[in-house]
CSV table of C-alpha atoms in Angstrom, one decimal:
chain,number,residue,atom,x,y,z
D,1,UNK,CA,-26.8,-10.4,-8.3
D,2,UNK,CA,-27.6,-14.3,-8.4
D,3,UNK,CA,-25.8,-16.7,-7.5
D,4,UNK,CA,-23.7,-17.4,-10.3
D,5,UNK,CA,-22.1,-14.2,-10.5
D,6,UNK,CA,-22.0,-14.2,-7.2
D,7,UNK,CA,-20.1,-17.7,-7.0
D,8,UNK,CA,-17.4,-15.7,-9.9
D,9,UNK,CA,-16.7,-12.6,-7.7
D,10,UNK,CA,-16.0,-14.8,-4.5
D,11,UNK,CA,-13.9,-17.0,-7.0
D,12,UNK,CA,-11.8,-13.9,-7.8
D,13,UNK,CA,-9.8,-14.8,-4.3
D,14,UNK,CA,-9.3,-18.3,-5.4
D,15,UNK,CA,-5.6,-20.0,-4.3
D,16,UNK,CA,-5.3,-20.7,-7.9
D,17,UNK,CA,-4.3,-17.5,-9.7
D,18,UNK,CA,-5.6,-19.4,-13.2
D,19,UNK,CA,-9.3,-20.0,-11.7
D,20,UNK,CA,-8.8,-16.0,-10.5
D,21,UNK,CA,-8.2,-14.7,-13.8
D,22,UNK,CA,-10.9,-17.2,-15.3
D,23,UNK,CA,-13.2,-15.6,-13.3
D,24,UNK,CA,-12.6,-12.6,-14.0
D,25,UNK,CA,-12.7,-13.1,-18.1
D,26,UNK,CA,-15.9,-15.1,-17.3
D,27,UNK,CA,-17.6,-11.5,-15.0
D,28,UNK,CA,-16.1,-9.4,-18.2
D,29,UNK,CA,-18.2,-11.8,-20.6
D,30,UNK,CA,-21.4,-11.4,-18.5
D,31,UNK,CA,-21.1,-7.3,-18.7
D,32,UNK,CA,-20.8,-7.5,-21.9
D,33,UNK,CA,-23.7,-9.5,-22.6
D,34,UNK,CA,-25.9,-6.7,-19.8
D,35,UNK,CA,-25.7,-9.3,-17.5
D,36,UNK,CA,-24.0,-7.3,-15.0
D,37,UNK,CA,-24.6,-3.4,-15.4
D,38,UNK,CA,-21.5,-1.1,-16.7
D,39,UNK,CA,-20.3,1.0,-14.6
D,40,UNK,CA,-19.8,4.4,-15.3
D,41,UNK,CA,-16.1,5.2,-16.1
D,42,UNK,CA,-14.7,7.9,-14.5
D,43,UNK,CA,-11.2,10.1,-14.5
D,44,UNK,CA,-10.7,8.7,-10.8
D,45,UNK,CA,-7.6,7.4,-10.9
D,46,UNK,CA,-5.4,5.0,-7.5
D,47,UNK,CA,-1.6,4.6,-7.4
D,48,UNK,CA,-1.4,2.6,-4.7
D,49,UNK,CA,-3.6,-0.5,-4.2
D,50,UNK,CA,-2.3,-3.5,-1.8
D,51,UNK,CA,-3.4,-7.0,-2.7
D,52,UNK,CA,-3.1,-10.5,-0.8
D,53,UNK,CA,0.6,-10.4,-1.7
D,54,UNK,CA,1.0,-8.4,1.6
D,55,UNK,CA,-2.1,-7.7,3.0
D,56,UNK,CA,-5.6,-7.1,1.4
D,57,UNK,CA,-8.6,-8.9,1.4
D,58,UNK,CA,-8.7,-8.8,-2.7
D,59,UNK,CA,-6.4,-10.9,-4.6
D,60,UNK,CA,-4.8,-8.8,-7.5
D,61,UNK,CA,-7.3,-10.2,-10.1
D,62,UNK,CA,-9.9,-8.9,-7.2
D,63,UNK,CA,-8.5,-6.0,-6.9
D,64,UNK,CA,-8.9,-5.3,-10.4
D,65,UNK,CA,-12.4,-6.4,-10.4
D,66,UNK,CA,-13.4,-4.1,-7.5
D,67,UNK,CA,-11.5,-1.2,-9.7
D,68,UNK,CA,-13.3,-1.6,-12.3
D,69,UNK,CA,-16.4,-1.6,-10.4
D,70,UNK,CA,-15.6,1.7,-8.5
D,71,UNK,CA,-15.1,3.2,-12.2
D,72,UNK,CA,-11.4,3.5,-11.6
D,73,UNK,CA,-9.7,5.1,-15.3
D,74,UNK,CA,-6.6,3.4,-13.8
D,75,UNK,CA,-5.2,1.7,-10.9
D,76,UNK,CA,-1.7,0.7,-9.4
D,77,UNK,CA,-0.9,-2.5,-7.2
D,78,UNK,CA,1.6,-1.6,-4.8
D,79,UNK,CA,2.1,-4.1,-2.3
D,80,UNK,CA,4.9,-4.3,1.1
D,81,UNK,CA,8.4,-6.1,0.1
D,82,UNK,CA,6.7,-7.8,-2.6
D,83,UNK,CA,5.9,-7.9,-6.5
D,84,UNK,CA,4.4,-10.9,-6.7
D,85,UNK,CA,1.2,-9.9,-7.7
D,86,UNK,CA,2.3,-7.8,-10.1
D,87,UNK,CA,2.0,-9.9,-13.3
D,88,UNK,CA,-1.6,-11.1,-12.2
D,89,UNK,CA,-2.4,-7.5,-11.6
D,90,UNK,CA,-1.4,-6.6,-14.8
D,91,UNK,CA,-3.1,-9.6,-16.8
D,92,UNK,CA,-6.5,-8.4,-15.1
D,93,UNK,CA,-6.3,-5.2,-16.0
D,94,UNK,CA,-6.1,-6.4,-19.7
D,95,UNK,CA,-8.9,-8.3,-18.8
D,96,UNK,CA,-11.0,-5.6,-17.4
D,97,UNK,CA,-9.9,-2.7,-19.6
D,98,UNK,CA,-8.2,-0.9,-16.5
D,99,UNK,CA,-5.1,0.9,-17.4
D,100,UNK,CA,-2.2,-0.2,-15.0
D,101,UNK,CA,0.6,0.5,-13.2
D,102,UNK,CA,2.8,-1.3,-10.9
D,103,UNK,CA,4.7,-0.8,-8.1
D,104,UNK,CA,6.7,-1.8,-4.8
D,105,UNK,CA,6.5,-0.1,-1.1
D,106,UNK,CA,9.0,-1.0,1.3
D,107,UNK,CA,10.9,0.7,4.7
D,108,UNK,CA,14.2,2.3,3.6
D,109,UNK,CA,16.9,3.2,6.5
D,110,UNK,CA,17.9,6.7,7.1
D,111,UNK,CA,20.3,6.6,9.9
D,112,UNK,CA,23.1,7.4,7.7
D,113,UNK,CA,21.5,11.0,7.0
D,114,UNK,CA,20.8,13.9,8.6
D,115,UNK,CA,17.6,12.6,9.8
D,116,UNK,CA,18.7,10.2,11.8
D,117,UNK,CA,16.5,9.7,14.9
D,118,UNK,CA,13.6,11.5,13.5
D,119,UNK,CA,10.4,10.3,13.6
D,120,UNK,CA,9.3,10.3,10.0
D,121,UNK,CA,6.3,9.0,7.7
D,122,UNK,CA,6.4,5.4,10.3
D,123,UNK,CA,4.3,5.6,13.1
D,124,UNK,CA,6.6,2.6,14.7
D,125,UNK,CA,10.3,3.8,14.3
D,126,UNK,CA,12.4,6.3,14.1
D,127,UNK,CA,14.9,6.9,11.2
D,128,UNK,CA,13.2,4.3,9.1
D,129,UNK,CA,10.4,5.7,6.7
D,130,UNK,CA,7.9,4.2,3.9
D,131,UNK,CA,8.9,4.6,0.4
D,132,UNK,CA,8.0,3.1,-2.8
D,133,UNK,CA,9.3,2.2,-6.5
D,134,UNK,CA,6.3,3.4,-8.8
D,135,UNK,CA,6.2,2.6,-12.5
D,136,UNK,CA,8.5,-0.8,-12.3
D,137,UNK,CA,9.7,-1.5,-15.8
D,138,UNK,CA,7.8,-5.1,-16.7
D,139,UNK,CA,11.8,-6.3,-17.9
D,140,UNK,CA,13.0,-5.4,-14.6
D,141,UNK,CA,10.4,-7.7,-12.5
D,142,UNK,CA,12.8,-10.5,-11.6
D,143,UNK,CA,15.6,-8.1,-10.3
D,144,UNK,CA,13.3,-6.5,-8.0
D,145,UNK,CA,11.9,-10.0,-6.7
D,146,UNK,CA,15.6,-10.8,-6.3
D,147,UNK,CA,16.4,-7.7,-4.4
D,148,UNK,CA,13.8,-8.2,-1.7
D,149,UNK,CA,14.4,-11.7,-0.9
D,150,UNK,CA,17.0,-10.7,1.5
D,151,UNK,CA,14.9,-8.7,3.3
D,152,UNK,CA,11.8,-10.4,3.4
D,153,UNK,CA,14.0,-13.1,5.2
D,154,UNK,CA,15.2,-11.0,7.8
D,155,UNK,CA,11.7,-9.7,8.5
D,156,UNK,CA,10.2,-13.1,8.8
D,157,UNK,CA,12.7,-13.4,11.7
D,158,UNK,CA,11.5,-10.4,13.4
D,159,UNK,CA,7.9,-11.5,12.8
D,160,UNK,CA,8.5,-14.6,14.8
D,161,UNK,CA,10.0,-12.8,17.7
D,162,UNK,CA,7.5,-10.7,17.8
D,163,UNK,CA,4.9,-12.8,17.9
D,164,UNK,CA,6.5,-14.2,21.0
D,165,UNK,CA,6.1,-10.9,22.4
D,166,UNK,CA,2.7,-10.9,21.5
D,167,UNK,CA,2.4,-14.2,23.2
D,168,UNK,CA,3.6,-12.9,26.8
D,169,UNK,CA,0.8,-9.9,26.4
D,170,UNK,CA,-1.8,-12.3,25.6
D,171,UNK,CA,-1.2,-15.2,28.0
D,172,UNK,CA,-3.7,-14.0,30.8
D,173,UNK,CA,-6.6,-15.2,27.8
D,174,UNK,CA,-5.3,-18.7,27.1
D,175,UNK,CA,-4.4,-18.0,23.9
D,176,UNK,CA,-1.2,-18.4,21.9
D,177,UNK,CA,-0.5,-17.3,18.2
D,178,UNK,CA,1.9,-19.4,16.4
D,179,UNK,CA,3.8,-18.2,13.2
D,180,UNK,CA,4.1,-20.9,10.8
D,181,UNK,CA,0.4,-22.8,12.0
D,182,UNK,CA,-1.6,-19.0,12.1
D,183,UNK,CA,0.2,-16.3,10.3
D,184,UNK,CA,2.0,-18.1,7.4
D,185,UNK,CA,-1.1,-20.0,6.0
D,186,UNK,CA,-2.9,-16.5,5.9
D,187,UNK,CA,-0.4,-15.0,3.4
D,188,UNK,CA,0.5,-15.4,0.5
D,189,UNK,CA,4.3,-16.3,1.5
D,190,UNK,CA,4.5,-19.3,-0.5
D,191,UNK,CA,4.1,-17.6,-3.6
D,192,UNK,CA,6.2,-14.6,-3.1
D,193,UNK,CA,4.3,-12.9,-1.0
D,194,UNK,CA,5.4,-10.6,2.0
D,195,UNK,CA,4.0,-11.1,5.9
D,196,UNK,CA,3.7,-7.8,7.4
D,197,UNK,CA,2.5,-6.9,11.0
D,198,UNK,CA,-0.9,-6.8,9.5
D,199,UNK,CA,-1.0,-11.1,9.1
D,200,UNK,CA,0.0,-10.9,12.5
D,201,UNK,CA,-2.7,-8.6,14.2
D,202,UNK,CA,-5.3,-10.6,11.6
D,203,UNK,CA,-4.0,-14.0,13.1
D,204,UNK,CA,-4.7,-12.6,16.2
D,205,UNK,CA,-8.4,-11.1,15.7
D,206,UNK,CA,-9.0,-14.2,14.1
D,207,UNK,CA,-8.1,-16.5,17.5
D,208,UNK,CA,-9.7,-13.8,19.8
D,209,UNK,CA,-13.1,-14.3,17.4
D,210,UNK,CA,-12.6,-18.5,17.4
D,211,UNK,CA,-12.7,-18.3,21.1
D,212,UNK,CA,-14.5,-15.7,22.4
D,213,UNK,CA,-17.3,-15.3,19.5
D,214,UNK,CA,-17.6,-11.7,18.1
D,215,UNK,CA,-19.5,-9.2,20.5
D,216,UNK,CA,-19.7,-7.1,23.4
D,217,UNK,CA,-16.7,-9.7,25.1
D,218,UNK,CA,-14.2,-8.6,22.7
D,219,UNK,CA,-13.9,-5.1,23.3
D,220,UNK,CA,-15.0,-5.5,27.2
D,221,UNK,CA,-11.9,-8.1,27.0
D,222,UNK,CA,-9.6,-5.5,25.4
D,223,UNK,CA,-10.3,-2.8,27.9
D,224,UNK,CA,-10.4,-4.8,30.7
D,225,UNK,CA,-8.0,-7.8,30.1
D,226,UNK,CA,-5.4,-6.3,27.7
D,227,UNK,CA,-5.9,-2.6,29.2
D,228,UNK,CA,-6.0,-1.3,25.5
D,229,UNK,CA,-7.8,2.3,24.7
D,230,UNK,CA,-11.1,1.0,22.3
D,231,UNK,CA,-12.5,4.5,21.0
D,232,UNK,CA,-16.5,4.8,20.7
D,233,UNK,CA,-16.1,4.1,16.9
D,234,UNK,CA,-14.7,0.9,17.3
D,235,UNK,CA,-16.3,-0.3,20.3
D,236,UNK,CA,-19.4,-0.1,18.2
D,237,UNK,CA,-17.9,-1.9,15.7
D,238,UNK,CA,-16.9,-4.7,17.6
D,239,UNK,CA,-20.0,-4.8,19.5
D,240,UNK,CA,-22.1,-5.7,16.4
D,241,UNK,CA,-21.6,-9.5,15.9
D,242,UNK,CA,-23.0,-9.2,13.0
D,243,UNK,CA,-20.5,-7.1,11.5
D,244,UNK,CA,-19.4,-8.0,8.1
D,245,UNK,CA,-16.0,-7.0,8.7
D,246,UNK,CA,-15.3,-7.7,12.3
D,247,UNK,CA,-12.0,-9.2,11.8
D,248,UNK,CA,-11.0,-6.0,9.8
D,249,UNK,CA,-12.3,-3.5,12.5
D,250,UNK,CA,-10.3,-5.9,15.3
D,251,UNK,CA,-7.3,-5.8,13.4
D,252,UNK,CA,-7.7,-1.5,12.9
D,253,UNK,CA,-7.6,-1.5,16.6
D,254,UNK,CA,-4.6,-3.5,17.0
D,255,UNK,CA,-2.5,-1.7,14.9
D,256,UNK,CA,-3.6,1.2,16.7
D,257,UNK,CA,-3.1,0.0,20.1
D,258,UNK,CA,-1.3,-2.8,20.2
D,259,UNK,CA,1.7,-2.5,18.0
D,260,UNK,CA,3.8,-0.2,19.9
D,261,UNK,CA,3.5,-3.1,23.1
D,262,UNK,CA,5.2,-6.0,20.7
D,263,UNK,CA,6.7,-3.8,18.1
D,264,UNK,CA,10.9,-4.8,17.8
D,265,UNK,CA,12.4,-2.0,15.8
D,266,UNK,CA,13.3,-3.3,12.3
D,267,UNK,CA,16.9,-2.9,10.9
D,268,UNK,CA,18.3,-5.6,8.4
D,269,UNK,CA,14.9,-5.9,6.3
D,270,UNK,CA,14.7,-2.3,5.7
D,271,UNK,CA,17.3,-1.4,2.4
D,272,UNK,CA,19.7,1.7,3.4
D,273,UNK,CA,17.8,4.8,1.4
D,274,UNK,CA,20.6,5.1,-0.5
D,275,UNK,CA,20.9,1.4,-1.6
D,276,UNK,CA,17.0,2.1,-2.0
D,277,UNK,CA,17.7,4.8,-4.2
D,278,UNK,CA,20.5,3.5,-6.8
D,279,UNK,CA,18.7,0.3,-7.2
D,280,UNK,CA,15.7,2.5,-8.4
D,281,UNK,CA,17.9,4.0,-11.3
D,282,UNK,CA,19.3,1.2,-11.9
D,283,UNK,CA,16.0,-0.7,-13.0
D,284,UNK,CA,14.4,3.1,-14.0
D,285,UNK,CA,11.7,3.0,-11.4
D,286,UNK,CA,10.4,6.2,-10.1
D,287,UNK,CA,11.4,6.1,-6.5
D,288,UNK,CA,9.6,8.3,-4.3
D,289,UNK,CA,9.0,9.4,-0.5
D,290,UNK,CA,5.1,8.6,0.9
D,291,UNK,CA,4.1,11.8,2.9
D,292,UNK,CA,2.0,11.3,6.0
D,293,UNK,CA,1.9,14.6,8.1
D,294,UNK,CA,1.0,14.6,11.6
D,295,UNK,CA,-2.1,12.7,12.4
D,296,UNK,CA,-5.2,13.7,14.1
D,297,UNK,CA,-8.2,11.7,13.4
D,298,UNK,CA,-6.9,8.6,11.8
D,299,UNK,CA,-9.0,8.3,8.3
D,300,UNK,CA,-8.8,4.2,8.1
D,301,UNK,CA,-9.1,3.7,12.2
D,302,UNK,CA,-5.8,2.2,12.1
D,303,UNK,CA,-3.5,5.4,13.2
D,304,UNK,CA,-3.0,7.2,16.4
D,305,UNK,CA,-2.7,10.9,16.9
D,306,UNK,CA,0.9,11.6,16.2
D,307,UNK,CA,3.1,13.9,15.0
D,308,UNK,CA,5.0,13.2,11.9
D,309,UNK,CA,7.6,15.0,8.8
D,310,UNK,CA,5.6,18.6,9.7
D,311,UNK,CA,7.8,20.8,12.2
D,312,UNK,CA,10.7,20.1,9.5
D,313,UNK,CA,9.3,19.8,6.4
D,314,UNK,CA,11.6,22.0,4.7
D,315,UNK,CA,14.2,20.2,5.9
D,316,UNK,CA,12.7,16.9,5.3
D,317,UNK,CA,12.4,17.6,1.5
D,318,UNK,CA,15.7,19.2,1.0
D,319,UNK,CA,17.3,15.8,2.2
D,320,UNK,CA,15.3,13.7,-0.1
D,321,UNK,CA,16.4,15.9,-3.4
D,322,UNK,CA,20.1,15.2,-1.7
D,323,UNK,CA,19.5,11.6,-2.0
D,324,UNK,CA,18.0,11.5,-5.3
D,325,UNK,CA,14.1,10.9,-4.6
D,326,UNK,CA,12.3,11.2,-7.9
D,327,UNK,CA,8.8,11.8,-6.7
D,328,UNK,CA,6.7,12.4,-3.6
D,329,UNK,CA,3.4,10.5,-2.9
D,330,UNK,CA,0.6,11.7,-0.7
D,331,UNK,CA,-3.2,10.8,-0.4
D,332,UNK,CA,-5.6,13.9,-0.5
D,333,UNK,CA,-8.0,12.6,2.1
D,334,UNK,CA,-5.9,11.9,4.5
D,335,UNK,CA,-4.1,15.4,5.3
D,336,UNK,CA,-6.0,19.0,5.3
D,337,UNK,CA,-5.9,21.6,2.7
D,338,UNK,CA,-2.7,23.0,4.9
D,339,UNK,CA,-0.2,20.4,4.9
D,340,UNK,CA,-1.9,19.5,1.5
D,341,UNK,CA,-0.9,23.4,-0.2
D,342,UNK,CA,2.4,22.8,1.6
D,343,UNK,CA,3.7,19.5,0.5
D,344,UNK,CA,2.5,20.6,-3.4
D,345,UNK,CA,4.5,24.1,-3.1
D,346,UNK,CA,7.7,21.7,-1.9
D,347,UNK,CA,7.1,19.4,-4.6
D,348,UNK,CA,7.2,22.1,-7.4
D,349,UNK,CA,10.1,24.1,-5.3
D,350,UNK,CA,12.3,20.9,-5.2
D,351,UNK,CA,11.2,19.7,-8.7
D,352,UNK,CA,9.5,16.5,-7.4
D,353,UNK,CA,7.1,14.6,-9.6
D,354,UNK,CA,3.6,14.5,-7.2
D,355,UNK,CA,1.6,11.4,-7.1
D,356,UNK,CA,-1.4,9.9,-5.6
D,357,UNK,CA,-3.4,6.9,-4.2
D,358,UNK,CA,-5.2,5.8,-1.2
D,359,UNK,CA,-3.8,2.8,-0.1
D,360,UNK,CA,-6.7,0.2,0.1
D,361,UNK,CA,-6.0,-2.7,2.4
D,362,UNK,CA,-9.3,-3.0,4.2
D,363,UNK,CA,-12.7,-4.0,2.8
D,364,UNK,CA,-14.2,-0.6,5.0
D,365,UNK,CA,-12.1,1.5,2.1
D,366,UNK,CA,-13.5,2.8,-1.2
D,367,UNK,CA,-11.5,2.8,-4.1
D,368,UNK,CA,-12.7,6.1,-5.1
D,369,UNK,CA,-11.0,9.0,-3.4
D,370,UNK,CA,-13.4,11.7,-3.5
D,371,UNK,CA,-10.3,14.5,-2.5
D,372,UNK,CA,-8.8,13.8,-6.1
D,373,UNK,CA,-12.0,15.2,-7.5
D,374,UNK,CA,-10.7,18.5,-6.4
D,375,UNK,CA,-10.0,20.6,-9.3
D,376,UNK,CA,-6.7,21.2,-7.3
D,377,UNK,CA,-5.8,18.3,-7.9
D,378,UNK,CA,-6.2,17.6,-11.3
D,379,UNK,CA,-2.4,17.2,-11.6
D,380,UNK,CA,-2.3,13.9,-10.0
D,381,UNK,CA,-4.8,12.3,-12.9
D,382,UNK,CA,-2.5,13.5,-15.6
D,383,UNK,CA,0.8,12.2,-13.3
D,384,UNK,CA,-1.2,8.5,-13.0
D,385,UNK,CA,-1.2,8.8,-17.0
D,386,UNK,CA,2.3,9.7,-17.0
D,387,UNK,CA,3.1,6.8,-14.9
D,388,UNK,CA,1.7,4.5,-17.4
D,389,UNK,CA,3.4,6.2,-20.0
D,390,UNK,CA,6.3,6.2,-18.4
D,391,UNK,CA,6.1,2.6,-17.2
D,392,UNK,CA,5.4,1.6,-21.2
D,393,UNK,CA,8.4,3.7,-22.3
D,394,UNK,CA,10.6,2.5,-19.7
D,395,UNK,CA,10.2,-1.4,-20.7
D,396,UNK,CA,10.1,-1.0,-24.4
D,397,UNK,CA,13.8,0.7,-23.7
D,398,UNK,CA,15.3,1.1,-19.9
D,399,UNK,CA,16.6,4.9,-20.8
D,400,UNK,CA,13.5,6.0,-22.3
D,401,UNK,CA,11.9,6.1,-19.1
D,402,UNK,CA,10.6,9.7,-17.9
D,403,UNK,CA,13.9,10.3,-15.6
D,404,UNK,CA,16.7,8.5,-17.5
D,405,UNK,CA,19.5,11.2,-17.7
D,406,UNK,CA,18.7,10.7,-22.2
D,407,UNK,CA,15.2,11.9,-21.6
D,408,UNK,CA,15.9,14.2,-19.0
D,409,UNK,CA,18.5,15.9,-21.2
D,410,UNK,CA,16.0,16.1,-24.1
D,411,UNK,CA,13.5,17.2,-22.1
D,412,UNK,CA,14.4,19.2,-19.0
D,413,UNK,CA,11.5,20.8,-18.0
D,414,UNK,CA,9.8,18.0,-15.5
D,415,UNK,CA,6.4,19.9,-16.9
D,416,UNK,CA,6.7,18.5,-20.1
D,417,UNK,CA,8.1,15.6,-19.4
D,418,UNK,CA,4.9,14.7,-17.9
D,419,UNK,CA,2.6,16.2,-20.3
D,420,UNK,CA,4.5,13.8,-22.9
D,421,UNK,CA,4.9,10.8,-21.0
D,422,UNK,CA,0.4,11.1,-20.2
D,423,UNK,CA,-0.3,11.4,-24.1
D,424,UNK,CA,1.9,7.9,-24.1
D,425,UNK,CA,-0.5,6.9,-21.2
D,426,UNK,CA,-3.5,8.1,-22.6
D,427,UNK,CA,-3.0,6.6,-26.2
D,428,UNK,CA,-2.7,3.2,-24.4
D,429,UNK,CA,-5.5,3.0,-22.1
């Protein structure tokens, strides 16, 4: 590529969302004209795509761009706490001729069920799991900004005492991390953006680089210093100064190793699942429960061996029909054909709408996940169509959504529900 085009696709991270989408409409121009070679559309399809808005090294506009590049038919922002990005997200899909669909992942409470003190799809906390508002009605974007500002306050206080914990681990190197000088300025805070324990481990690589360089002393300083477990994988990562995404692979083995040493359990910023789920119907967004399953050989380097939902499954999945759940999300290439034929056979037993996407928050991460290709899975393309369907219907009028109780009396059968709400889809992409 020369340097022009170059100089657009760096510009796509701009601080100023108007020179982002610029850019963009200016890379768009240049394919057209065979500047930049098409890529080859596909039926690959990814629900669940974080941006700078929590943390991502692609702005949304970015994001879009490196969609569209992958040969995405569609993709879905779906960032922590936070829909700032959405409307950008949106406008670039436009822009690139990328079918969208947004979205809204946060940590709901479950204490008040069943499954209290259960270790479920969070690898930090007990009785708090990851769940997510898929296919956001665009009229109901200001409620749910209004609903998380709440809780993105109380998590910014727990951010700051933790990063005095992190503080007290660190002090033998000299160095100390301070919230509003090193983690603020990397996020996108300031324009609605969420800061998740991910700007703080980043802050953090990003001080261990200024001062000790990137090489062999950073994981020999790890081991030895901060007595953490660096695995063959990353230790050659880190050892490579020349790594592209050094930073990235540093912050992969904090969250892996680290965390659990500073971690302070959350509890105000995290909605009650049941104040999780009524604000869902009440905005007719799709709420649904992310699946992890127990954890061998973590995919994005970020995840230790752990067990997760497995040994009660069943159980698991009887409670979220209880609470209302609309839909369960899982990501093919993270789980093995076992827990995979599993959660699937729950999903049609229980009547829950199954969708997909590999949540990209590291530059390491394709876009493309290769799993969906599975003829197996061929549900999950039609269900991303469906979501954009559904999402159209859903803004156009709030009960014409794919699980208002009007469409759902019309059209009980969640089958063809779906195989109506993907011809809306497909006649708009």
């Amino acid at each position: 590529m020369n340097a022009e085009i170059n100089q657009l696709i760096d510009a796509l991270n701009h601080k100023d969302i108007y020179v982002r989408l610029n850019s963009l409409k200016q890379l768009m121009k240049k394919v057209k004209a065979g500047e930049i070679a098409k890529p080859e559309k596909g039926n690959d399809v990814n629900n669940h795509i974080h941006t700078a808005y929590s943390f991502s090294p692609y702005s949304p506009s970015k994001a879009v761009w490196m969609a569209y590049s992958a040969g995405l038919a569609t993709a879905g922002i779906m960032d922590h706490d936070s829909i700032g990005g959405a409307e950008e997200f949106m406008q670039a899909g436009k822009i690139a001729g990328v079918a969208t669909t947004i979205g809204v992942e946060c940590r709901a409470d479950f204490s008040g069920t069943p499954l209290k003190g259960r270790r479920m799809n969070n690898p930090d906390q007990d009785s708090v799991a990851y769940v997510a508002l898929h296919g956001i009605p665009h009229s109901q974007i200001d409620k749910v900004r209004e609903f998380f500002i709440p809780f993105t306050k109380y998590r910014n206080i727990r951010n700051v005492r933790m990063v005095e914990n992190i503080n007290r681990l660190i002090e033998p190197s000299g160095i100390k991390l301070d919230f509003e000088k090193d983690v603020v300025p990397i996020s996108n805070f300031g324009n609605g953006g969420s800061i998740t324990e991910r700007h703080i481990l980043f802050a953090l690589a990003l001080k261990f680089t200024g001062k000790m360089g990137k090489g062999r002393q950073i994981p020999d300083f790890l081991k030895n210093t901060l007595k953490l477990n660096v695995n063959a994988k990353a230790e050659g990562f880190l050892s490579d100064p020349s790594n592209p995404y050094y930073e990235y692979d540093l912050l992969g083995l904090l969250k892996s190793n680290l965390v659990e040493k500073f971690y302070i359990d959350a509890t105000d910023e995290c909605p009650d699942v049941a104040e999780f789920i009524k604000f869902s119907e009440s905005i007719g967004a799709i709420s649904a429960y992310a699946y992890l399953g127990d954890v061998g050989d973590s995919v994005t380097g970020d995840k230790k061996a752990q067990k997760f939902e497995d040994d009660y499954l069943d159980e698991l999945f009887t409670m979220l029909r209880k609470l209302g759940f609309r839909a369960v999300t899982y990501m093919p290439s993270r789980n093995s054909m076992a827990q995979l034929d599993r959660v699937r056979e729950l999903c049609n037993t229980y009547g829950f709408f199954q969708i997909s996407g590999e949540d990209i928050n590291s530059p390491r991460q394709p876009f493309i996940c290769t799993a969906l290709r599975n003829e197996k899975f061929r549900n999950l393309y039609d269900a991303a169509w469906a979501l954009i369907g559904h999402e159209f219907a859903a803004t156009e009028h709030l009960n014409a959504g794919m699980f208002s109780s009007k469409t759902i009396a019309k059209y009980p059968s969640l089958e063809q529900r779906i195989k109506i709400y993907r011809e809306i889809g497909l006649s708009l992409g």
